Amino acid sequence: MDRDRALQHFLYYLPHHPALDGRSPITVLLGHTAPYAELVGHIQHMAASQDTLRFTAMALDESPTEALADAIVASDLFILFYDASTLANPRAEGPPFIRALQPVISEHWRKSLLFKDYGDYFYDTFSVEPERVADLNAALIRRMSEGEVLTFSDVHGSRFDASLRALKKWTNINGVGNYDLAPGEIATHSETINGHVKFVGTFLGTIPFARKYGVLESPLELWIENSTISRIATDVPGLEQDFSKYLDANPSNRRIEELGIGTNEGVKRLYARNAGFEERHCGLHLGLGGGAKGSHHLDLIFDSGTLAVDGRVVFDDRTGYVV
Ligand SMILES: [Fe+2]
């Protein structure tokens, strides 16, 4: 893969961030830990020939909290590269420098971009031509808006239907004008998901299911009635208990709040890093929770499967998108 090209795409998307609103020049803080020093150096090198984006780099684990906080406040956009879930001893609140900066990050979230646990998959995430992502998303949204029924099925025996007539507007995440820059997803909310799935894939969320269970090899079965999970079953040791505990913790956790379709053809497979880019993996993901106070958003990202509109396949994991 061409790493320079990936960074060119990243630098193309950046000025479209909603916090920037066409301003120029743009001052960008790159906060990073040691493993991301090379990536940050590469970004600065790639941006050297233009004068719209003005980057400053700071080490997150070596700089005083106050200096980092001041730099965040002064920036037009701040981008943080660090690991949390993939650390040897992860903590729910993240590494110490993130905990220390939490108030200023929360206050200024609108101009933040957090690349957490991306590792070198940052390059994969930005490897696809922006035009390809934009065209694919637009074509898919068009197909969905013209159809009646979306069907998901897979080789494990999963199947559910959702009415395409009673959907909220699709969110188009193509990197241009999104708060989360990682391109390649369309998402909506449906109240009419009905079926039975044998989920094989990985998790993404604040509760670290991904780190504990990795990429599932044996399915987590879910019975879905009107977008609510009514029953589950699995042979994976410990998972039924952990997942039931999650479902019972808040009524919204039992609800499929997000029907998501990843469209980033640069994300080649699932890694269970609990990193945001995995949600862009091509194919289906279902986001539970997050619709009510105290609930936790948890994405179930399917490793494989077929998506069809009115019986015509638009995506198959073996052949990719056909729209
Ligand atoms: Fe999503």
PDB file of C-alpha atoms and ligand atoms in Angstrom:
ATOM      1  CA  MET A   1       0.000   0.000   0.000  1.00  0.00           C
ATOM      2  CA  ASP A   2       1.152   3.483  -0.837  1.00  0.00           C
ATOM      3  CA  ARG A   3       1.521   5.303   2.480  1.00  0.00           C
ATOM      4  CA  ASP A   4       2.146   8.681   0.858  1.00  0.00           C
ATOM      5  CA  ARG A   5      -1.136   8.376  -1.032  1.00  0.00           C
ATOM      6  CA  ALA A   6      -3.009   7.524   2.160  1.00  0.00           C
ATOM      7  CA  LEU A   7      -1.657  10.670   3.834  1.00  0.00           C
ATOM      8  CA  GLN A   8      -2.533  12.763   0.778  1.00  0.00           C
ATOM      9  CA  HIS A   9      -6.121  11.554   1.181  1.00  0.00           C
ATOM     10  CA  PHE A  10      -6.014  12.348   4.907  1.00  0.00           C
ATOM     11  CA  LEU A  11      -4.722  15.865   4.168  1.00  0.00           C
ATOM     12  CA  TYR A  12      -7.455  16.284   1.548  1.00  0.00           C
ATOM     13  CA  TYR A  13     -10.174  15.486   4.115  1.00  0.00           C
ATOM     14  CA  LEU A  14      -8.796  17.594   6.980  1.00  0.00           C
ATOM     15  CA  PRO A  15      -9.799  21.119   5.801  1.00  0.00           C
ATOM     16  CA  HIS A  16     -13.386  19.835   5.302  1.00  0.00           C
ATOM     17  CA  HIS A  17     -13.749  19.139   9.025  1.00  0.00           C
ATOM     18  CA  PRO A  18     -16.877  20.952  10.287  1.00  0.00           C
ATOM     19  CA  ALA A  19     -14.869  22.824  12.947  1.00  0.00           C
ATOM     20  CA  LEU A  20     -12.808  24.617  10.310  1.00  0.00           C
ATOM     21  CA  ASP A  21     -15.542  26.202   8.240  1.00  0.00           C
ATOM     22  CA  GLY A  22     -13.322  27.224   5.335  1.00  0.00           C
ATOM     23  CA  ARG A  23     -10.745  29.095   7.415  1.00  0.00           C
ATOM     24  CA  SER A  24      -7.141  29.412   6.275  1.00  0.00           C
ATOM     25  CA  PRO A  25      -4.469  29.010   7.480  1.00  0.00           C
ATOM     26  CA  ILE A  26      -5.500  26.217   9.849  1.00  0.00           C
ATOM     27  CA  THR A  27      -3.449  25.529  12.980  1.00  0.00           C
ATOM     28  CA  VAL A  28      -3.491  21.830  13.842  1.00  0.00           C
ATOM     29  CA  LEU A  29      -2.089  20.249  16.998  1.00  0.00           C
ATOM     30  CA  LEU A  30      -0.823  16.684  16.585  1.00  0.00           C
ATOM     31  CA  GLY A  31      -0.669  15.126  20.057  1.00  0.00           C
ATOM     32  CA  HIS A  32       0.868  11.667  20.024  1.00  0.00           C
ATOM     33  CA  THR A  33       2.596   8.969  22.010  1.00  0.00           C
ATOM     34  CA  ALA A  34       5.987   7.500  21.057  1.00  0.00           C
ATOM     35  CA  PRO A  35       4.649   4.711  18.780  1.00  0.00           C
ATOM     36  CA  TYR A  36       2.961   7.377  16.631  1.00  0.00           C
ATOM     37  CA  ALA A  37       6.002   9.687  16.278  1.00  0.00           C
ATOM     38  CA  GLU A  38       6.865   8.293  12.851  1.00  0.00           C
ATOM     39  CA  LEU A  39       3.304   8.719  11.544  1.00  0.00           C
ATOM     40  CA  VAL A  40       3.148  12.299  12.863  1.00  0.00           C
ATOM     41  CA  GLY A  41       6.548  13.073  11.263  1.00  0.00           C
ATOM     42  CA  HIS A  42       5.253  11.611   8.012  1.00  0.00           C
ATOM     43  CA  ILE A  43       2.120  13.795   8.122  1.00  0.00           C
ATOM     44  CA  GLN A  44       4.234  16.914   8.707  1.00  0.00           C
ATOM     45  CA  HIS A  45       6.587  15.935   5.895  1.00  0.00           C
ATOM     46  CA  MET A  46       3.686  15.367   3.474  1.00  0.00           C
ATOM     47  CA  ALA A  47       2.150  18.719   4.393  1.00  0.00           C
ATOM     48  CA  ALA A  48       5.405  20.687   4.053  1.00  0.00           C
ATOM     49  CA  SER A  49       4.740  21.813   0.487  1.00  0.00           C
ATOM     50  CA  GLN A  50       1.431  23.557   1.278  1.00  0.00           C
ATOM     51  CA  ASP A  51       0.678  26.433   3.614  1.00  0.00           C
ATOM     52  CA  THR A  52      -2.999  25.976   4.554  1.00  0.00           C
ATOM     53  CA  LEU A  53      -2.388  23.411   7.296  1.00  0.00           C
ATOM     54  CA  ARG A  54       0.119  24.426   9.973  1.00  0.00           C
ATOM     55  CA  PHE A  55       1.015  21.519  12.212  1.00  0.00           C
ATOM     56  CA  THR A  56       2.564  21.486  15.657  1.00  0.00           C
ATOM     57  CA  ALA A  57       3.481  18.153  17.257  1.00  0.00           C
ATOM     58  CA  MET A  58       3.531  17.446  21.004  1.00  0.00           C
ATOM     59  CA  ALA A  59       4.324  14.271  22.944  1.00  0.00           C
ATOM     60  CA  LEU A  60       1.230  13.321  24.966  1.00  0.00           C
ATOM     61  CA  ASP A  61       3.019  11.327  27.649  1.00  0.00           C
ATOM     62  CA  GLU A  62       5.957  13.704  28.111  1.00  0.00           C
ATOM     63  CA  SER A  63       4.438  17.188  27.895  1.00  0.00           C
ATOM     64  CA  PRO A  64       2.947  18.865  30.999  1.00  0.00           C
ATOM     65  CA  THR A  65      -0.869  18.638  31.057  1.00  0.00           C
ATOM     66  CA  GLU A  66      -1.154  22.428  31.225  1.00  0.00           C
ATOM     67  CA  ALA A  67       0.989  22.927  28.090  1.00  0.00           C
ATOM     68  CA  LEU A  68      -1.111  20.334  26.224  1.00  0.00           C
ATOM     69  CA  ALA A  69      -4.359  21.933  27.410  1.00  0.00           C
ATOM     70  CA  ASP A  70      -3.176  25.405  26.315  1.00  0.00           C
ATOM     71  CA  ALA A  71      -2.181  24.035  22.895  1.00  0.00           C
ATOM     72  CA  ILE A  72      -5.594  22.353  22.513  1.00  0.00           C
ATOM     73  CA  VAL A  73      -7.410  25.599  23.336  1.00  0.00           C
ATOM     74  CA  ALA A  74      -5.202  27.591  20.921  1.00  0.00           C
ATOM     75  CA  SER A  75      -5.604  25.172  17.987  1.00  0.00           C
ATOM     76  CA  ASP A  76      -8.228  25.241  15.240  1.00  0.00           C
ATOM     77  CA  LEU A  77      -8.218  21.445  15.314  1.00  0.00           C
ATOM     78  CA  PHE A  78      -6.438  18.964  17.570  1.00  0.00           C
ATOM     79  CA  ILE A  79      -5.673  15.402  16.588  1.00  0.00           C
ATOM     80  CA  LEU A  80      -4.615  12.803  19.155  1.00  0.00           C
ATOM     81  CA  PHE A  81      -2.873   9.543  18.278  1.00  0.00           C
ATOM     82  CA  TYR A  82      -2.587   7.080  21.150  1.00  0.00           C
ATOM     83  CA  ASP A  83      -3.331   3.555  22.298  1.00  0.00           C
ATOM     84  CA  ALA A  84      -5.784   2.700  25.061  1.00  0.00           C
ATOM     85  CA  SER A  85      -7.649  -0.598  24.515  1.00  0.00           C
ATOM     86  CA  THR A  86      -4.595  -2.252  22.932  1.00  0.00           C
ATOM     87  CA  LEU A  87      -2.289  -1.442  25.877  1.00  0.00           C
ATOM     88  CA  ALA A  88      -1.081  -4.337  28.032  1.00  0.00           C
ATOM     89  CA  ASN A  89      -3.106  -3.082  31.019  1.00  0.00           C
ATOM     90  CA  PRO A  90      -5.958  -1.024  29.580  1.00  0.00           C
ATOM     91  CA  ARG A  91      -8.121   1.119  31.827  1.00  0.00           C
ATOM     92  CA  ALA A  92     -11.686   2.152  31.081  1.00  0.00           C
ATOM     93  CA  GLU A  93     -10.810   5.864  31.409  1.00  0.00           C
ATOM     94  CA  GLY A  94      -7.848   5.559  29.047  1.00  0.00           C
ATOM     95  CA  PRO A  95      -4.163   6.297  29.701  1.00  0.00           C
ATOM     96  CA  PRO A  96      -3.190   8.886  32.383  1.00  0.00           C
ATOM     97  CA  PHE A  97      -2.654  11.803  29.961  1.00  0.00           C
ATOM     98  CA  ILE A  98      -6.160  11.296  28.522  1.00  0.00           C
ATOM     99  CA  ARG A  99      -7.700  11.250  32.000  1.00  0.00           C
ATOM    100  CA  ALA A 100      -5.820  14.463  32.839  1.00  0.00           C
ATOM    101  CA  LEU A 101      -6.977  16.174  29.638  1.00  0.00           C
ATOM    102  CA  GLN A 102     -10.589  14.898  29.740  1.00  0.00           C
ATOM    103  CA  PRO A 103     -12.201  18.228  30.781  1.00  0.00           C
ATOM    104  CA  VAL A 104     -10.509  20.208  27.996  1.00  0.00           C
ATOM    105  CA  ILE A 105     -11.107  17.437  25.418  1.00  0.00           C
ATOM    106  CA  SER A 106     -14.814  17.333  26.337  1.00  0.00           C
ATOM    107  CA  GLU A 107     -15.144  21.108  26.213  1.00  0.00           C
ATOM    108  CA  HIS A 108     -13.490  21.308  22.790  1.00  0.00           C
ATOM    109  CA  TRP A 109     -14.740  18.011  21.288  1.00  0.00           C
ATOM    110  CA  ARG A 110     -16.096  19.777  18.212  1.00  0.00           C
ATOM    111  CA  LYS A 111     -12.570  20.469  17.026  1.00  0.00           C
ATOM    112  CA  SER A 112     -11.129  17.114  18.094  1.00  0.00           C
ATOM    113  CA  LEU A 113     -10.089  14.047  16.142  1.00  0.00           C
ATOM    114  CA  LEU A 114      -9.107  11.061  18.264  1.00  0.00           C
ATOM    115  CA  PHE A 115      -7.291   8.223  16.518  1.00  0.00           C
ATOM    116  CA  LYS A 116      -7.268   5.692  19.314  1.00  0.00           C
ATOM    117  CA  ASP A 117      -5.728   2.244  18.853  1.00  0.00           C
ATOM    118  CA  TYR A 118      -5.338   2.719  15.086  1.00  0.00           C
ATOM    119  CA  GLY A 119      -1.690   1.623  14.927  1.00  0.00           C
ATOM    120  CA  ASP A 120      -0.503   1.300  11.321  1.00  0.00           C
ATOM    121  CA  TYR A 121      -4.091   0.652  10.214  1.00  0.00           C
ATOM    122  CA  PHE A 122      -4.313   4.449  10.021  1.00  0.00           C
ATOM    123  CA  TYR A 123      -2.811   4.099   6.543  1.00  0.00           C
ATOM    124  CA  ASP A 124      -5.339   1.417   5.514  1.00  0.00           C
ATOM    125  CA  THR A 125      -8.169   3.636   6.752  1.00  0.00           C
ATOM    126  CA  PHE A 126      -7.163   6.437   4.364  1.00  0.00           C
ATOM    127  CA  SER A 127      -5.908   4.269   1.495  1.00  0.00           C
ATOM    128  CA  VAL A 128      -9.007   4.450  -0.722  1.00  0.00           C
ATOM    129  CA  GLU A 129      -9.446   7.317  -3.193  1.00  0.00           C
ATOM    130  CA  PRO A 130     -11.883   9.855  -1.660  1.00  0.00           C
ATOM    131  CA  GLU A 131     -13.882   9.853  -4.889  1.00  0.00           C
ATOM    132  CA  ARG A 132     -14.440   6.082  -4.646  1.00  0.00           C
ATOM    133  CA  VAL A 133     -15.767   6.362  -1.075  1.00  0.00           C
ATOM    134  CA  ALA A 134     -18.031   9.294  -1.990  1.00  0.00           C
ATOM    135  CA  ASP A 135     -19.421   7.531  -5.089  1.00  0.00           C
ATOM    136  CA  LEU A 136     -20.001   4.242  -3.292  1.00  0.00           C
ATOM    137  CA  ASN A 137     -21.800   5.887  -0.379  1.00  0.00           C
ATOM    138  CA  ALA A 138     -23.962   7.975  -2.704  1.00  0.00           C
ATOM    139  CA  ALA A 139     -24.848   4.954  -4.865  1.00  0.00           C
ATOM    140  CA  LEU A 140     -25.741   2.851  -1.823  1.00  0.00           C
ATOM    141  CA  ILE A 141     -27.922   5.553  -0.282  1.00  0.00           C
ATOM    142  CA  ARG A 142     -29.697   5.919  -3.644  1.00  0.00           C
ATOM    143  CA  ARG A 143     -30.333   2.155  -3.867  1.00  0.00           C
ATOM    144  CA  MET A 144     -31.614   2.056  -0.297  1.00  0.00           C
ATOM    145  CA  SER A 145     -33.943   4.993  -0.845  1.00  0.00           C
ATOM    146  CA  GLU A 146     -35.442   3.374  -3.956  1.00  0.00           C
ATOM    147  CA  GLY A 147     -35.962  -0.050  -2.357  1.00  0.00           C
ATOM    148  CA  GLU A 148     -38.587  -1.603  -0.101  1.00  0.00           C
ATOM    149  CA  VAL A 149     -36.713  -4.180   1.988  1.00  0.00           C
ATOM    150  CA  LEU A 150     -33.090  -4.634   3.093  1.00  0.00           C
ATOM    151  CA  THR A 151     -32.101  -8.233   3.842  1.00  0.00           C
ATOM    152  CA  PHE A 152     -28.981  -9.447   5.602  1.00  0.00           C
ATOM    153  CA  SER A 153     -27.956 -13.098   5.396  1.00  0.00           C
ATOM    154  CA  ASP A 154     -24.764 -15.109   5.845  1.00  0.00           C
ATOM    155  CA  VAL A 155     -23.293 -18.609   5.601  1.00  0.00           C
ATOM    156  CA  HIS A 156     -23.823 -19.151   9.345  1.00  0.00           C
ATOM    157  CA  GLY A 157     -27.603 -19.066   8.842  1.00  0.00           C
ATOM    158  CA  SER A 158     -28.311 -15.453   9.780  1.00  0.00           C
ATOM    159  CA  ARG A 159     -31.207 -13.582   8.279  1.00  0.00           C
ATOM    160  CA  PHE A 160     -33.052 -10.385   9.044  1.00  0.00           C
ATOM    161  CA  ASP A 161     -35.211  -7.967   7.100  1.00  0.00           C
ATOM    162  CA  ALA A 162     -35.708  -4.239   7.599  1.00  0.00           C
ATOM    163  CA  SER A 163     -38.190  -2.000   5.843  1.00  0.00           C
ATOM    164  CA  LEU A 164     -36.457   0.657   3.746  1.00  0.00           C
ATOM    165  CA  ARG A 165     -39.663   2.676   3.671  1.00  0.00           C
ATOM    166  CA  ALA A 166     -39.638   3.560   7.348  1.00  0.00           C
ATOM    167  CA  LEU A 167     -36.093   4.716   7.963  1.00  0.00           C
ATOM    168  CA  LYS A 168     -34.484   7.812   9.340  1.00  0.00           C
ATOM    169  CA  LYS A 169     -32.323   9.723   6.851  1.00  0.00           C
ATOM    170  CA  TRP A 170     -29.009   7.997   6.109  1.00  0.00           C
ATOM    171  CA  THR A 171     -25.891   9.571   7.603  1.00  0.00           C
ATOM    172  CA  ASN A 172     -23.213   9.694   4.930  1.00  0.00           C
ATOM    173  CA  ILE A 173     -19.709   9.325   6.386  1.00  0.00           C
ATOM    174  CA  ASN A 174     -17.425   9.901   3.443  1.00  0.00           C
ATOM    175  CA  GLY A 175     -14.741  11.962   5.211  1.00  0.00           C
ATOM    176  CA  VAL A 176     -15.931  15.248   3.751  1.00  0.00           C
ATOM    177  CA  GLY A 177     -17.576  17.324   6.457  1.00  0.00           C
ATOM    178  CA  ASN A 178     -17.866  14.618   9.149  1.00  0.00           C
ATOM    179  CA  TYR A 179     -16.785  15.081  12.774  1.00  0.00           C
ATOM    180  CA  ASP A 180     -15.236  11.636  12.577  1.00  0.00           C
ATOM    181  CA  LEU A 181     -12.815  11.873   9.674  1.00  0.00           C
ATOM    182  CA  ALA A 182     -12.357   8.132   9.051  1.00  0.00           C
ATOM    183  CA  PRO A 183     -14.242   7.637   5.776  1.00  0.00           C
ATOM    184  CA  GLY A 184     -16.444   4.809   4.608  1.00  0.00           C
ATOM    185  CA  GLU A 185     -19.829   4.243   6.230  1.00  0.00           C
ATOM    186  CA  ILE A 186     -23.510   4.930   5.833  1.00  0.00           C
ATOM    187  CA  ALA A 187     -25.787   4.576   8.848  1.00  0.00           C
ATOM    188  CA  THR A 188     -29.386   5.014   9.859  1.00  0.00           C
ATOM    189  CA  HIS A 189     -31.943   3.999  12.475  1.00  0.00           C
ATOM    190  CA  SER A 190     -34.642   1.409  11.824  1.00  0.00           C
ATOM    191  CA  GLU A 191     -37.495   0.283  14.053  1.00  0.00           C
ATOM    192  CA  THR A 192     -38.315  -2.674  11.795  1.00  0.00           C
ATOM    193  CA  ILE A 193     -35.366  -5.077  12.014  1.00  0.00           C
ATOM    194  CA  ASN A 194     -36.766  -8.586  12.404  1.00  0.00           C
ATOM    195  CA  GLY A 195     -34.952 -11.883  12.251  1.00  0.00           C
ATOM    196  CA  HIS A 196     -32.377 -14.154  13.804  1.00  0.00           C
ATOM    197  CA  VAL A 197     -28.633 -13.643  13.376  1.00  0.00           C
ATOM    198  CA  LYS A 198     -25.632 -15.757  14.253  1.00  0.00           C
ATOM    199  CA  PHE A 199     -23.200 -12.933  14.846  1.00  0.00           C
ATOM    200  CA  VAL A 200     -19.596 -13.686  13.930  1.00  0.00           C
ATOM    201  CA  GLY A 201     -17.303 -10.690  14.042  1.00  0.00           C
ATOM    202  CA  THR A 202     -16.038  -8.211  16.605  1.00  0.00           C
ATOM    203  CA  PHE A 203     -17.218  -5.530  18.997  1.00  0.00           C
ATOM    204  CA  LEU A 204     -16.509  -1.813  19.307  1.00  0.00           C
ATOM    205  CA  GLY A 205     -17.480   0.231  22.316  1.00  0.00           C
ATOM    206  CA  THR A 206     -16.611   1.675  25.685  1.00  0.00           C
ATOM    207  CA  ILE A 207     -17.103  -1.755  27.265  1.00  0.00           C
ATOM    208  CA  PRO A 208     -14.075  -3.780  26.131  1.00  0.00           C
ATOM    209  CA  PHE A 209     -15.836  -6.846  24.660  1.00  0.00           C
ATOM    210  CA  ALA A 210     -13.453  -6.667  21.685  1.00  0.00           C
ATOM    211  CA  ARG A 211     -10.358  -7.083  23.827  1.00  0.00           C
ATOM    212  CA  LYS A 212     -11.842  -9.888  25.876  1.00  0.00           C
ATOM    213  CA  TYR A 213     -13.434 -11.922  23.084  1.00  0.00           C
ATOM    214  CA  GLY A 214     -11.378 -10.917  20.023  1.00  0.00           C
ATOM    215  CA  VAL A 215     -12.948 -11.683  16.667  1.00  0.00           C
ATOM    216  CA  LEU A 216     -15.599 -14.292  17.482  1.00  0.00           C
ATOM    217  CA  GLU A 217     -15.182 -17.617  15.739  1.00  0.00           C
ATOM    218  CA  SER A 218     -18.227 -19.238  17.251  1.00  0.00           C
ATOM    219  CA  PRO A 219     -21.461 -17.235  16.857  1.00  0.00           C
ATOM    220  CA  LEU A 220     -23.399 -15.092  19.281  1.00  0.00           C
ATOM    221  CA  GLU A 221     -27.019 -15.782  18.318  1.00  0.00           C
ATOM    222  CA  LEU A 222     -29.449 -12.892  18.551  1.00  0.00           C
ATOM    223  CA  TRP A 223     -33.206 -13.028  18.107  1.00  0.00           C
ATOM    224  CA  ILE A 224     -34.407  -9.596  16.966  1.00  0.00           C
ATOM    225  CA  GLU A 225     -38.025  -8.394  17.142  1.00  0.00           C
ATOM    226  CA  ASN A 226     -38.779  -4.890  15.901  1.00  0.00           C
ATOM    227  CA  SER A 227     -35.161  -3.886  16.437  1.00  0.00           C
ATOM    228  CA  THR A 228     -35.104  -5.193  20.012  1.00  0.00           C
ATOM    229  CA  ILE A 229     -33.004  -8.161  21.100  1.00  0.00           C
ATOM    230  CA  SER A 230     -35.398 -10.601  22.722  1.00  0.00           C
ATOM    231  CA  ARG A 231     -33.082 -13.562  23.306  1.00  0.00           C
ATOM    232  CA  ILE A 232     -29.442 -14.568  22.952  1.00  0.00           C
ATOM    233  CA  ALA A 233     -27.431 -17.797  22.933  1.00  0.00           C
ATOM    234  CA  THR A 234     -23.767 -18.673  22.470  1.00  0.00           C
ATOM    235  CA  ASP A 235     -21.231 -21.421  23.136  1.00  0.00           C
ATOM    236  CA  VAL A 236     -18.402 -18.909  23.712  1.00  0.00           C
ATOM    237  CA  PRO A 237     -17.380 -19.335  27.373  1.00  0.00           C
ATOM    238  CA  GLY A 238     -18.439 -16.334  29.485  1.00  0.00           C
ATOM    239  CA  LEU A 239     -19.995 -14.368  26.641  1.00  0.00           C
ATOM    240  CA  GLU A 240     -23.646 -15.202  27.326  1.00  0.00           C
ATOM    241  CA  GLN A 241     -23.282 -13.971  30.906  1.00  0.00           C
ATOM    242  CA  ASP A 242     -21.310 -10.826  29.971  1.00  0.00           C
ATOM    243  CA  PHE A 243     -23.622  -9.949  27.103  1.00  0.00           C
ATOM    244  CA  SER A 244     -26.806 -10.550  29.136  1.00  0.00           C
ATOM    245  CA  LYS A 245     -25.413  -8.281  31.836  1.00  0.00           C
ATOM    246  CA  TYR A 246     -24.830  -5.582  29.208  1.00  0.00           C
ATOM    247  CA  LEU A 247     -28.366  -6.018  27.744  1.00  0.00           C
ATOM    248  CA  ASP A 248     -30.013  -5.880  31.173  1.00  0.00           C
ATOM    249  CA  ALA A 249     -28.096  -2.773  32.300  1.00  0.00           C
ATOM    250  CA  ASN A 250     -30.269  -0.332  30.309  1.00  0.00           C
ATOM    251  CA  PRO A 251     -33.374  -0.746  28.082  1.00  0.00           C
ATOM    252  CA  SER A 252     -31.555   1.097  25.262  1.00  0.00           C
ATOM    253  CA  ASN A 253     -28.748  -1.500  25.295  1.00  0.00           C
ATOM    254  CA  ARG A 254     -31.294  -4.049  24.052  1.00  0.00           C
ATOM    255  CA  ARG A 255     -32.312  -1.752  21.179  1.00  0.00           C
ATOM    256  CA  ILE A 256     -30.611  -1.665  17.793  1.00  0.00           C
ATOM    257  CA  GLU A 257     -30.102   2.069  17.680  1.00  0.00           C
ATOM    258  CA  GLU A 258     -27.880   2.027  14.595  1.00  0.00           C
ATOM    259  CA  LEU A 259     -28.081   0.121  11.329  1.00  0.00           C
ATOM    260  CA  GLY A 260     -24.629   0.700   9.853  1.00  0.00           C
ATOM    261  CA  ILE A 261     -22.950  -0.341   6.636  1.00  0.00           C
ATOM    262  CA  GLY A 262     -19.179  -0.006   6.318  1.00  0.00           C
ATOM    263  CA  THR A 263     -17.859   0.964   2.890  1.00  0.00           C
ATOM    264  CA  ASN A 264     -14.113   1.414   3.423  1.00  0.00           C
ATOM    265  CA  GLU A 265     -12.451  -1.044   1.060  1.00  0.00           C
ATOM    266  CA  GLY A 266      -9.063  -0.265   2.613  1.00  0.00           C
ATOM    267  CA  VAL A 267     -10.014  -1.961   5.900  1.00  0.00           C
ATOM    268  CA  LYS A 268      -9.209  -5.513   4.914  1.00  0.00           C
ATOM    269  CA  ARG A 269     -10.427  -7.436   7.941  1.00  0.00           C
ATOM    270  CA  LEU A 270     -11.387  -7.208  11.600  1.00  0.00           C
ATOM    271  CA  TYR A 271      -8.703  -7.011  14.288  1.00  0.00           C
ATOM    272  CA  ALA A 272     -10.598  -6.633  17.604  1.00  0.00           C
ATOM    273  CA  ARG A 273      -8.521  -3.555  18.502  1.00  0.00           C
ATOM    274  CA  ASN A 274     -11.632  -1.701  19.708  1.00  0.00           C
ATOM    275  CA  ALA A 275     -10.597   1.035  17.274  1.00  0.00           C
ATOM    276  CA  GLY A 276     -13.035   3.264  15.364  1.00  0.00           C
ATOM    277  CA  PHE A 277     -11.809   2.263  11.906  1.00  0.00           C
ATOM    278  CA  GLU A 278     -13.163  -1.276  12.340  1.00  0.00           C
ATOM    279  CA  GLU A 279     -16.682   0.160  12.090  1.00  0.00           C
ATOM    280  CA  ARG A 280     -15.777   1.115   8.483  1.00  0.00           C
ATOM    281  CA  HIS A 281     -15.088  -2.538   7.583  1.00  0.00           C
ATOM    282  CA  CYS A 282     -17.197  -3.400   4.538  1.00  0.00           C
ATOM    283  CA  GLY A 283     -20.552  -4.921   5.355  1.00  0.00           C
ATOM    284  CA  LEU A 284     -23.001  -4.799   8.222  1.00  0.00           C
ATOM    285  CA  HIS A 285     -22.722  -3.534  11.777  1.00  0.00           C
ATOM    286  CA  LEU A 286     -25.459  -3.106  14.318  1.00  0.00           C
ATOM    287  CA  GLY A 287     -25.064  -0.506  17.063  1.00  0.00           C
ATOM    288  CA  LEU A 288     -26.829  -1.254  20.328  1.00  0.00           C
ATOM    289  CA  GLY A 289     -27.471   1.314  23.032  1.00  0.00           C
ATOM    290  CA  GLY A 290     -26.567   4.969  23.129  1.00  0.00           C
ATOM    291  CA  GLY A 291     -30.171   6.062  22.620  1.00  0.00           C
ATOM    292  CA  ALA A 292     -30.875   6.756  26.280  1.00  0.00           C
ATOM    293  CA  LYS A 293     -29.009   8.280  29.201  1.00  0.00           C
ATOM    294  CA  GLY A 294     -26.839   5.765  31.018  1.00  0.00           C
ATOM    295  CA  SER A 295     -26.810   3.314  28.110  1.00  0.00           C
ATOM    296  CA  HIS A 296     -23.629   2.219  26.348  1.00  0.00           C
ATOM    297  CA  HIS A 297     -23.181   2.213  22.590  1.00  0.00           C
ATOM    298  CA  LEU A 298     -21.791  -1.112  21.443  1.00  0.00           C
ATOM    299  CA  ASP A 299     -21.216  -1.976  17.811  1.00  0.00           C
ATOM    300  CA  LEU A 300     -21.447  -5.554  16.580  1.00  0.00           C
ATOM    301  CA  ILE A 301     -19.342  -5.601  13.430  1.00  0.00           C
ATOM    302  CA  PHE A 302     -20.072  -8.576  11.193  1.00  0.00           C
ATOM    303  CA  ASP A 303     -17.116 -10.351   9.653  1.00  0.00           C
ATOM    304  CA  SER A 304     -19.035 -11.515   6.583  1.00  0.00           C
ATOM    305  CA  GLY A 305     -22.465 -11.693   4.999  1.00  0.00           C
ATOM    306  CA  THR A 306     -24.622 -10.436   2.167  1.00  0.00           C
ATOM    307  CA  LEU A 307     -26.779  -7.332   1.956  1.00  0.00           C
ATOM    308  CA  ALA A 308     -29.612  -7.302  -0.563  1.00  0.00           C
ATOM    309  CA  VAL A 309     -32.212  -4.714  -1.547  1.00  0.00           C
ATOM    310  CA  ASP A 310     -35.483  -6.327  -2.678  1.00  0.00           C
ATOM    311  CA  GLY A 311     -33.632  -9.596  -3.218  1.00  0.00           C
ATOM    312  CA  ARG A 312     -30.826  -8.088  -5.325  1.00  0.00           C
ATOM    313  CA  VAL A 313     -27.371  -8.310  -3.776  1.00  0.00           C
ATOM    314  CA  VAL A 314     -25.621  -4.966  -3.213  1.00  0.00           C
ATOM    315  CA  PHE A 315     -22.795  -6.351  -1.047  1.00  0.00           C
ATOM    316  CA  ASP A 316     -21.251  -9.754  -0.565  1.00  0.00           C
ATOM    317  CA  ASP A 317     -18.067 -10.219   1.479  1.00  0.00           C
ATOM    318  CA  ARG A 318     -16.553 -12.421  -1.244  1.00  0.00           C
ATOM    319  CA  THR A 319     -17.216 -10.085  -4.173  1.00  0.00           C
ATOM    320  CA  GLY A 320     -17.547  -6.658  -2.506  1.00  0.00           C
ATOM    321  CA  TYR A 321     -19.992  -3.945  -3.507  1.00  0.00           C
ATOM    322  CA  VAL A 322     -22.153  -4.160  -6.614  1.00  0.00           C
ATOM    323  CA  VAL A 323     -24.127  -0.930  -6.891  1.00  0.00           C
TER     324      VAL A 323
HETATM  325 FE    FE B   1     -21.639   2.959  12.596  1.00  0.00          FE
END
